[in-house]
Coordinates of C-alpha atoms in Angstrom, one line a residue:
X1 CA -177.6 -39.6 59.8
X2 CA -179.0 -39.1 63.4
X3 CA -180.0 -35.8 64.3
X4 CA -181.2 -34.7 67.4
X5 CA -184.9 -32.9 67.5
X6 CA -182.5 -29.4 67.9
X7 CA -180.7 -30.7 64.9
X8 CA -183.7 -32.0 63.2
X9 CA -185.0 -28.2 63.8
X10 CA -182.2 -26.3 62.3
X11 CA -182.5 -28.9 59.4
X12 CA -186.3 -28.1 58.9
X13 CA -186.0 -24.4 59.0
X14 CA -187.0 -23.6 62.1
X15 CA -184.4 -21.4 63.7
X16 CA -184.0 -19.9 60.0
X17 CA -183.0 -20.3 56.0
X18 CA -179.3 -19.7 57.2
X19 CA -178.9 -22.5 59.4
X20 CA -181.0 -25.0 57.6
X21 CA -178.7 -24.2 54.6
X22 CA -176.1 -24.9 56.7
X23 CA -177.4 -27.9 58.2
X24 CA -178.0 -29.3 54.7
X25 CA -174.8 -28.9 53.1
X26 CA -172.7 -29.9 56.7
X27 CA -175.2 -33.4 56.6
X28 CA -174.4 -34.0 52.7
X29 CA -170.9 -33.7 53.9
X30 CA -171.2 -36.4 56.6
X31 CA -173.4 -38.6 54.4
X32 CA -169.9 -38.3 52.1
X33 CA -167.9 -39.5 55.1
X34 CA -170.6 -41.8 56.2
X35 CA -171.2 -40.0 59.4
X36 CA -173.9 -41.4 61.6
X37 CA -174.2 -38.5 63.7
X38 CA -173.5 -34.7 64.3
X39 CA -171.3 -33.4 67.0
X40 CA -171.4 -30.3 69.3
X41 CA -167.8 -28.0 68.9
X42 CA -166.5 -25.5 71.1
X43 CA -165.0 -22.9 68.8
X44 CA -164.1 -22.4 64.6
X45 CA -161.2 -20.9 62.6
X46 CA -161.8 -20.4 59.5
X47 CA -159.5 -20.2 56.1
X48 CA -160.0 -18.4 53.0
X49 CA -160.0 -14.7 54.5
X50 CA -156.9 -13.4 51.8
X51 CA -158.4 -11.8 49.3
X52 CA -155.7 -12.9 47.1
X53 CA -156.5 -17.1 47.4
X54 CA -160.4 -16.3 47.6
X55 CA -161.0 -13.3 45.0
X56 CA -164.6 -11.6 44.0
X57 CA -166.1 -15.3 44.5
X58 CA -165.5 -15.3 48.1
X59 CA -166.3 -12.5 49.1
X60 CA -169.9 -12.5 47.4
X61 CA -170.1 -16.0 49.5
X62 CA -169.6 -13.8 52.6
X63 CA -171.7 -11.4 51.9
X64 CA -174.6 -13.2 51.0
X65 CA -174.1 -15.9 53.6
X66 CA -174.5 -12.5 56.2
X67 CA -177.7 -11.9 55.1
X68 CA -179.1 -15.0 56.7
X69 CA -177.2 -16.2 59.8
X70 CA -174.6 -15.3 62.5
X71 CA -172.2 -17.5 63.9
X72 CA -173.4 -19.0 67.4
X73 CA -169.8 -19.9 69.1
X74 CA -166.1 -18.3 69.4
X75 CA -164.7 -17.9 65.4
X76 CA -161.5 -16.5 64.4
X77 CA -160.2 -15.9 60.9
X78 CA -157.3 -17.0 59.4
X79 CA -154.6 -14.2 57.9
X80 CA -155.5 -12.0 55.4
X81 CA -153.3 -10.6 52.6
X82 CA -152.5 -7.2 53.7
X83 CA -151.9 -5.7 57.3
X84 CA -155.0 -3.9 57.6
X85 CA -153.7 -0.8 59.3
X86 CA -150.1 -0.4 57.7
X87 CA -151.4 -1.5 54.4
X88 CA -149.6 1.7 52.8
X89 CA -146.1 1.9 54.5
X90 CA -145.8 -1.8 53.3
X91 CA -146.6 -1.1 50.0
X92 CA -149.8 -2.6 49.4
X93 CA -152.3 -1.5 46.5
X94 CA -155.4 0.5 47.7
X95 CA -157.4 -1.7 45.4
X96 CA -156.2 -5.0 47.1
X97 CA -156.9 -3.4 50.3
X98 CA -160.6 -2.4 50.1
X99 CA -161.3 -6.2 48.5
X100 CA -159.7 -7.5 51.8
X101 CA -161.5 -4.9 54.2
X102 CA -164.6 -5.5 52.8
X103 CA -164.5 -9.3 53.0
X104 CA -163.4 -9.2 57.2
X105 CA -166.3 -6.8 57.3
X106 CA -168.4 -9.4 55.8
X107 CA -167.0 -11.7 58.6
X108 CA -167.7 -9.4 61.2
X109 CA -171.1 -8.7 60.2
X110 CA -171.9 -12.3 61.0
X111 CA -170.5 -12.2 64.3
X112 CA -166.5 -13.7 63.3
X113 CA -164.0 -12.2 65.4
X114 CA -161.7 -9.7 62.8
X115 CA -158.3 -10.9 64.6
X116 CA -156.8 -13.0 61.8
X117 CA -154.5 -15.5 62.5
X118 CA -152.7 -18.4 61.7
X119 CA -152.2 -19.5 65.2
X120 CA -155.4 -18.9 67.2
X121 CA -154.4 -21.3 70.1
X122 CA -152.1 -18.4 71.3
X123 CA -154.4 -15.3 71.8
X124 CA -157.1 -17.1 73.4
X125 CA -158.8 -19.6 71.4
X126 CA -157.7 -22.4 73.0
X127 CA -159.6 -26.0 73.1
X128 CA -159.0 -28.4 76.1
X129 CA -157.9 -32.1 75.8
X130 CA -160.9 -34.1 73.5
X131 CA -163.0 -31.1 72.8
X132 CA -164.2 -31.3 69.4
X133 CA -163.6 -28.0 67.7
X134 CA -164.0 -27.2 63.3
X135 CA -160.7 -25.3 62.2
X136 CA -159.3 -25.3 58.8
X137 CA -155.8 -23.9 58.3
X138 CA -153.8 -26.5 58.0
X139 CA -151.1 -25.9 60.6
X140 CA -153.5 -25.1 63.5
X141 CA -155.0 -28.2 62.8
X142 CA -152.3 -30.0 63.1
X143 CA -151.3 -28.3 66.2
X144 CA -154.3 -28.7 67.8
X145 CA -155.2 -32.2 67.1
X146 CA -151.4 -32.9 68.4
X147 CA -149.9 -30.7 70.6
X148 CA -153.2 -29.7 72.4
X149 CA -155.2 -32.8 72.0
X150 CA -158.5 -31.6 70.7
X151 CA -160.1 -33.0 67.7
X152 CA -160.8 -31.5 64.3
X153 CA -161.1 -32.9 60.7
X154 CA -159.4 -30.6 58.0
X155 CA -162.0 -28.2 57.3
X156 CA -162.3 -26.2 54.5
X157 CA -163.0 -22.4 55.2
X158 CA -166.7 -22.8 54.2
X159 CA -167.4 -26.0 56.1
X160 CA -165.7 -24.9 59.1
X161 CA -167.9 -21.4 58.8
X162 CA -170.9 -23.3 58.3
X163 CA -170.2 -25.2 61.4
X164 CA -169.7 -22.2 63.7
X165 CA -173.2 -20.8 62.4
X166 CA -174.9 -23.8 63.5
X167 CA -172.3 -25.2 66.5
X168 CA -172.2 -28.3 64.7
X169 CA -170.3 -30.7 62.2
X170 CA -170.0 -34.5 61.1
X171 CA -168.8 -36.7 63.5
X172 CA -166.1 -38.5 61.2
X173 CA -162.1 -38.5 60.5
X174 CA -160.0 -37.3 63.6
X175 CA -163.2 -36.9 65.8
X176 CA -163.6 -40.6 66.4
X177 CA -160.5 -41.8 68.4
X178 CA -159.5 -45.1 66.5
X179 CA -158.8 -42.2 63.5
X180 CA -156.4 -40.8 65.6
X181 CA -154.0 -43.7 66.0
X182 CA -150.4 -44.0 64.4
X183 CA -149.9 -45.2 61.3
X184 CA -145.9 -44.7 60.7
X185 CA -143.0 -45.1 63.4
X186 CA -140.1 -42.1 62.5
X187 CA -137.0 -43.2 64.5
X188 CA -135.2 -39.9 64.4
X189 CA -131.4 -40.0 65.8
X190 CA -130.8 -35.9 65.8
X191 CA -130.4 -33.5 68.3
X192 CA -132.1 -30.6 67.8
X193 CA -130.9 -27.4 68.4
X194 CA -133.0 -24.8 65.7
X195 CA -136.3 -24.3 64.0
X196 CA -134.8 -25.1 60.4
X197 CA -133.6 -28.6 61.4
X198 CA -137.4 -29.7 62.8
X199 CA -139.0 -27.8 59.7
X200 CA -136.7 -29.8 57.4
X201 CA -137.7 -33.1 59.5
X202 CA -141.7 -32.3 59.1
X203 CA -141.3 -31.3 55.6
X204 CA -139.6 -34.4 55.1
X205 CA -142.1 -37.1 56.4
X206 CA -144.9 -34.7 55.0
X207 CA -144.4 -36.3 51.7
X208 CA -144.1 -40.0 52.8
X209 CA -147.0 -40.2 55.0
X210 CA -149.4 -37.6 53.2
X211 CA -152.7 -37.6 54.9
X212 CA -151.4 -40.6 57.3
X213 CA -150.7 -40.3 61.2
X214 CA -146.8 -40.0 62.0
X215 CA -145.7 -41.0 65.1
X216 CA -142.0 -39.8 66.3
X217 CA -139.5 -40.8 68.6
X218 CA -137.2 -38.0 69.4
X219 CA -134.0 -37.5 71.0
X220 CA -135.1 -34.6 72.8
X221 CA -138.4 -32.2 73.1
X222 CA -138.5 -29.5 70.9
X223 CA -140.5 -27.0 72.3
X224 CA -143.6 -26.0 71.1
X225 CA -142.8 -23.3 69.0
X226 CA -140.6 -25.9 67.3
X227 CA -143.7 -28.6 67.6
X228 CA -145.6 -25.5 65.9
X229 CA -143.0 -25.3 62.9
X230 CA -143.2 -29.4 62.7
X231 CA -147.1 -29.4 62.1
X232 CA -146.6 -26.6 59.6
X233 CA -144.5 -28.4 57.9
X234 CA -146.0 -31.8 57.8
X235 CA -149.3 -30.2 56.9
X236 CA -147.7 -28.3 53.7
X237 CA -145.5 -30.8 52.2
X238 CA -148.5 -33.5 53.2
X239 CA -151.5 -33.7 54.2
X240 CA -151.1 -34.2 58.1
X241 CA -153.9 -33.3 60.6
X242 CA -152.5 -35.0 63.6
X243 CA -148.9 -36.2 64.4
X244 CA -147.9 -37.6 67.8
X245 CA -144.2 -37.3 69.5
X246 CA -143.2 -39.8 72.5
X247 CA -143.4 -38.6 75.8
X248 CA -143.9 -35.4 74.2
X249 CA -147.9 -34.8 73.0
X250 CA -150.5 -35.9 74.6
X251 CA -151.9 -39.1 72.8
X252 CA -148.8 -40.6 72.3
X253 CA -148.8 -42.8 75.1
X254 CA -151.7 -43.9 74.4
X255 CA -151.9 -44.7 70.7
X256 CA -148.5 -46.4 71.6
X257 CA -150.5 -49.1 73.8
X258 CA -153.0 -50.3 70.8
X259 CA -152.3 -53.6 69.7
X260 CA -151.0 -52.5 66.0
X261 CA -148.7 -50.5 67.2
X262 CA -145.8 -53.0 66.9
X263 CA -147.0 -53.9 63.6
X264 CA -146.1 -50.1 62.0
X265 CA -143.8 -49.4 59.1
X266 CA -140.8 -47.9 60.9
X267 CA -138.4 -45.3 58.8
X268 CA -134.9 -44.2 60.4
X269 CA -134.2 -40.7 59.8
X270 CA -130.5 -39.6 60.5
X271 CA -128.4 -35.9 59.6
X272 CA -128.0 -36.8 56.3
X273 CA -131.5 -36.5 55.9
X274 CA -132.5 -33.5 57.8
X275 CA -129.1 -31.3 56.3
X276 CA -130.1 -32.9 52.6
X277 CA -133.9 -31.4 53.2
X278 CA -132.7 -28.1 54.6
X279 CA -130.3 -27.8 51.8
X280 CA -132.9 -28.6 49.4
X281 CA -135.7 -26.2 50.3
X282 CA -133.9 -23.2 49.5
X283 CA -133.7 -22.3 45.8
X284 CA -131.0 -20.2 45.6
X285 CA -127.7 -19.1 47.6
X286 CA -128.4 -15.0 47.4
X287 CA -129.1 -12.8 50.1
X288 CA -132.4 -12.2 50.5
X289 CA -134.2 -8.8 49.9
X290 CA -136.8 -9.6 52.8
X291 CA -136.8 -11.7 55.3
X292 CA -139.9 -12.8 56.7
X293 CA -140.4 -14.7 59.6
X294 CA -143.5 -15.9 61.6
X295 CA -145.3 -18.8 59.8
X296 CA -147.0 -19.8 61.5
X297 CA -147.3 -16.5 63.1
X298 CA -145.0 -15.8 65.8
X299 CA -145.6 -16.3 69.5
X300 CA -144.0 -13.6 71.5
X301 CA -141.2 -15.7 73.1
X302 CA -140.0 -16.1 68.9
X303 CA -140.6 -12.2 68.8
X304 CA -138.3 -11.6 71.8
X305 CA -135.8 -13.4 70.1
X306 CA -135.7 -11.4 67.4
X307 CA -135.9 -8.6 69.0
X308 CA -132.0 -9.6 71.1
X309 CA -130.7 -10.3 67.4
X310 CA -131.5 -7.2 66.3
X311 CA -130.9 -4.9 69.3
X312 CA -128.4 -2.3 68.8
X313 CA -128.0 -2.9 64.9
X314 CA -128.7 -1.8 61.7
X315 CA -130.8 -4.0 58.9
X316 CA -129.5 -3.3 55.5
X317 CA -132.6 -4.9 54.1
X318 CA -136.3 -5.5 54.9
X319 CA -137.7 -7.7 58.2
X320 CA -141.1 -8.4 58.7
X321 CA -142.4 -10.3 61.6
X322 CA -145.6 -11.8 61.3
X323 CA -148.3 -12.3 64.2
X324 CA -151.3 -11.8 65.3
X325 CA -152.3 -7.9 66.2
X326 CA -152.9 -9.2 69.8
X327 CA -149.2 -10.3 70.1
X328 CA -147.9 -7.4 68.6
X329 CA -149.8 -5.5 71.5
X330 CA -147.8 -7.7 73.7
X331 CA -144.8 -7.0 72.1
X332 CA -145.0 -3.2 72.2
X333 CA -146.0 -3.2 76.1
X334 CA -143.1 -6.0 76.5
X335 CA -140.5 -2.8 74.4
X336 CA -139.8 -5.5 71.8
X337 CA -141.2 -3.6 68.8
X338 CA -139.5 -0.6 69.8
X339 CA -136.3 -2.5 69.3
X340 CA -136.9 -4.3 66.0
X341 CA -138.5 -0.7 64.7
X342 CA -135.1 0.8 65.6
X343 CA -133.3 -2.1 63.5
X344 CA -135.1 -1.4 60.3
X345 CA -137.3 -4.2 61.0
X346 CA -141.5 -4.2 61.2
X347 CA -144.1 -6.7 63.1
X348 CA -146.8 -7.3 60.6
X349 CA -149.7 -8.2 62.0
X350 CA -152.8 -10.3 60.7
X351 CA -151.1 -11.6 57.4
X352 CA -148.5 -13.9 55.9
X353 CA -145.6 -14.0 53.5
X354 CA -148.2 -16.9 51.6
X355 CA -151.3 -15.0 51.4
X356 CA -150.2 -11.5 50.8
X357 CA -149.4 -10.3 47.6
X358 CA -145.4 -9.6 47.8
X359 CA -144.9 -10.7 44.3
X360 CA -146.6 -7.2 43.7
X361 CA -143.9 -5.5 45.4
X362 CA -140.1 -5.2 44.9
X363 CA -138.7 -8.0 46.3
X364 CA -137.4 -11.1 44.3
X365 CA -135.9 -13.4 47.1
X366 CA -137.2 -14.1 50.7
X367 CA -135.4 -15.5 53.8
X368 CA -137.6 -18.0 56.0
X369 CA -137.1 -19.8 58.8
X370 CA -140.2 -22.1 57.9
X371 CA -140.7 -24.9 55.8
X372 CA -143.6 -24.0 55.0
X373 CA -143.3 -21.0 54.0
X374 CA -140.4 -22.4 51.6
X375 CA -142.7 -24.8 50.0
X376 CA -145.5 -22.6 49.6
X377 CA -143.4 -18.9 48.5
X378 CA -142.5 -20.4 45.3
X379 CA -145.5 -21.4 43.7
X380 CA -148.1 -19.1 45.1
X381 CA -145.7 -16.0 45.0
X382 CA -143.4 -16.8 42.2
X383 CA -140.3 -15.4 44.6
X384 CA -137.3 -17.5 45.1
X385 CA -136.3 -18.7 48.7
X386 CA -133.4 -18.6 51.0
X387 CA -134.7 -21.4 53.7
X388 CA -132.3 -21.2 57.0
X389 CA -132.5 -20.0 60.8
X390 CA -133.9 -17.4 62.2
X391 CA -130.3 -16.0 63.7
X392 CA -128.5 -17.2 60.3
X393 CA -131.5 -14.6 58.2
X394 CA -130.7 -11.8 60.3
X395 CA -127.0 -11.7 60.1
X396 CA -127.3 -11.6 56.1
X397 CA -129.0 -8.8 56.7
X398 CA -127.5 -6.8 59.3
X399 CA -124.7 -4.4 58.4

């Protein structure tokens, strides 16, 4: 690889053991990917923050790594497993807690914001069009590789750390623009109208194209808390990093002009499929126990929803809402919490239904309005799944 003489620096030592460690693993890495250069990024997010997916091991990765280098550029975590400050009324351990305090300590200590979130591109972090950033949960690299138009390669949560503490990373995968280009044509004759439908649509092509570039012609746009839930979903049941929608995201017109285009494998997707997929992600009929909503974690327009569902009722089971503590600020100033507090119902902030540990508590069935969050529930929580929307969840629940 080509380094520059800062580069070459770091590499050698001279701005520290830290960074030269860094610098040593992040070149072995492009040397992997046949790299022939490092690039500067703007800003990281890093994965592998729940104490329940990383354990003792991470954490002692965290810890040690803070004892020889701070990160040099904007870095946000993703969720952890508990909600930090309503830990208890939740009904999470003590135990778990500490673990998952001490490890966004560890964070902190080396400089990484202690907001942690699934969806950094609404509180702030927020690349421009071709800025190369290194972010590693899997839906808000899909988001922002498509929706936004920056460029980052998958990152695993130690790569992409190691990245922010030098302000560097291989220059390979979606960072070089040929990478970016289609690879499949989904012709999609549906209208739209709810979250589950495009969930049920990305979880879909997920498993066709795994680690391939869809490309989608739609009947109509979305919206991009919609385009959110399709990158979710397409990351979970594949491997996506970067889809593109017609006259919808910002590549598409362009990717659409290369001369292979016309050459794609084209697949039709009709109702059949999208009711067959929704249909299929739920594992059973019951009502749910809890319905959790907000993965990815919820933007405050999908909180305001919720919040006219639920206002002036009466939830005969548990609702959580999942965001980001800086949206549930917004929500509280905007009197939306107020409401869903005086439903029964509770914004969680700085977790997930996937990373904490519910199977610990006393539920045994969860409503979601996320694909995702369907796929992942049953195997990393053991619960079963009730997959629908958002409005459908909360009148199962409401007396």
């Amino acid at each position: 690889m080509q380094l520059t003489k800062y580069e070459e620096d770091m590499y050698n030592g001279e701005y520290g053991e830290g960074k030269a460690e860094c610098m040593e693993i992040l070149v072995s890495l492009g040397k992997i990917y046949d790299a022939q250069k490092m690039i500067p990024i703007t800003s990281a997010q890093v994965s592998g923050v729940s104490y329940k997916t990383i354990g003792d091991a991470g954490l002692d990765f965290v810890v040690d790594l803070g004892k020889k280098a701070d990160v040099t550029l904007e870095t946000m975590l993703n969720p952890a497993g508990v909600d930090i400050e309503n830990w208890k009324e939740l009904g999470f351990s003590e135990e778990f807690t500490k673990k998952q305090i001490d490890i966004i300590k560890g964070y902190e200590s080396i400089g990484v914001m202690s907001t942690c979130t699934c969806t950094p591109y609404l509180i702030g972090n927020t690349p421009l069009l071709n800025e190369h950033v290194a972010w590693s949960e899997s839906s808000a690299v899909c988001y922002v590789n498509s929706v936004i138009g920056a460029r980052t390669n998958r990152e695993g949560g130690p790569s992409a750390l190691l990245a922010a503490i030098v302000g560097r990373t291989p220059y390979y995968g979606n960072h070089i623009p040929e990478n970016r280009l289609a690879h499949m044509i989904f012709d999609v004759n549906y209208d739209f109208t709810n979250e589950a439908q495009i969930g049920a649509l990305g979880y879909y092509v997920g498993q066709i194209v795994n680690d391939k570039n869809p490309y989608f012609k739609l009947n109509n746009n979305p919206g991009r808390n919609n385009l959110k839930l399709l990158g979710a979903a397409l990351a979970s049941s594949g491997a996506v990093s970067i889809y593109h929608a017609e006259d919808i995201t910002p590549e598409a017109n362009i990717v659409n002009k290369d001369e292979s285009f016309d050459e794609l494998e084209k697949i039709d997707i009709d109702a059949d499929i999208i009711n067959d997929t929704i249909d299929n992600l739920s594992t059973t009929d019951k009502t749910p126990d809890l319905v959790c909503l907000g993965c990815p974690h919820a933007s405050i327009t999908e909180i305001q929803k919720v919040a006219e569902l639920v206002k002036g009722k009466n939830l005969n089971k548990d609702l959580w809402i999942c965001t980001s503590k800086a949206i549930k600020s917004i929500a509280k100033q905007c009197g939306y919490l107020d409401i869903i507090e005086s439903a029964g119902g509770k914004i969680v902030s700085d977790t997930c239904m996937v990373v904490a540990p519910v199977e610990d508590l006393d539920y045994e069935i969860i409503g979601v309005n996320s694909a995702k969050a369907a796929n992942y529930v049953p195997n990393m929580c053991k619960l079963d799944v009730v997959y629908d929307t958002c409005e459908n969840l909360i009148k199962k629940i409401t007396e």
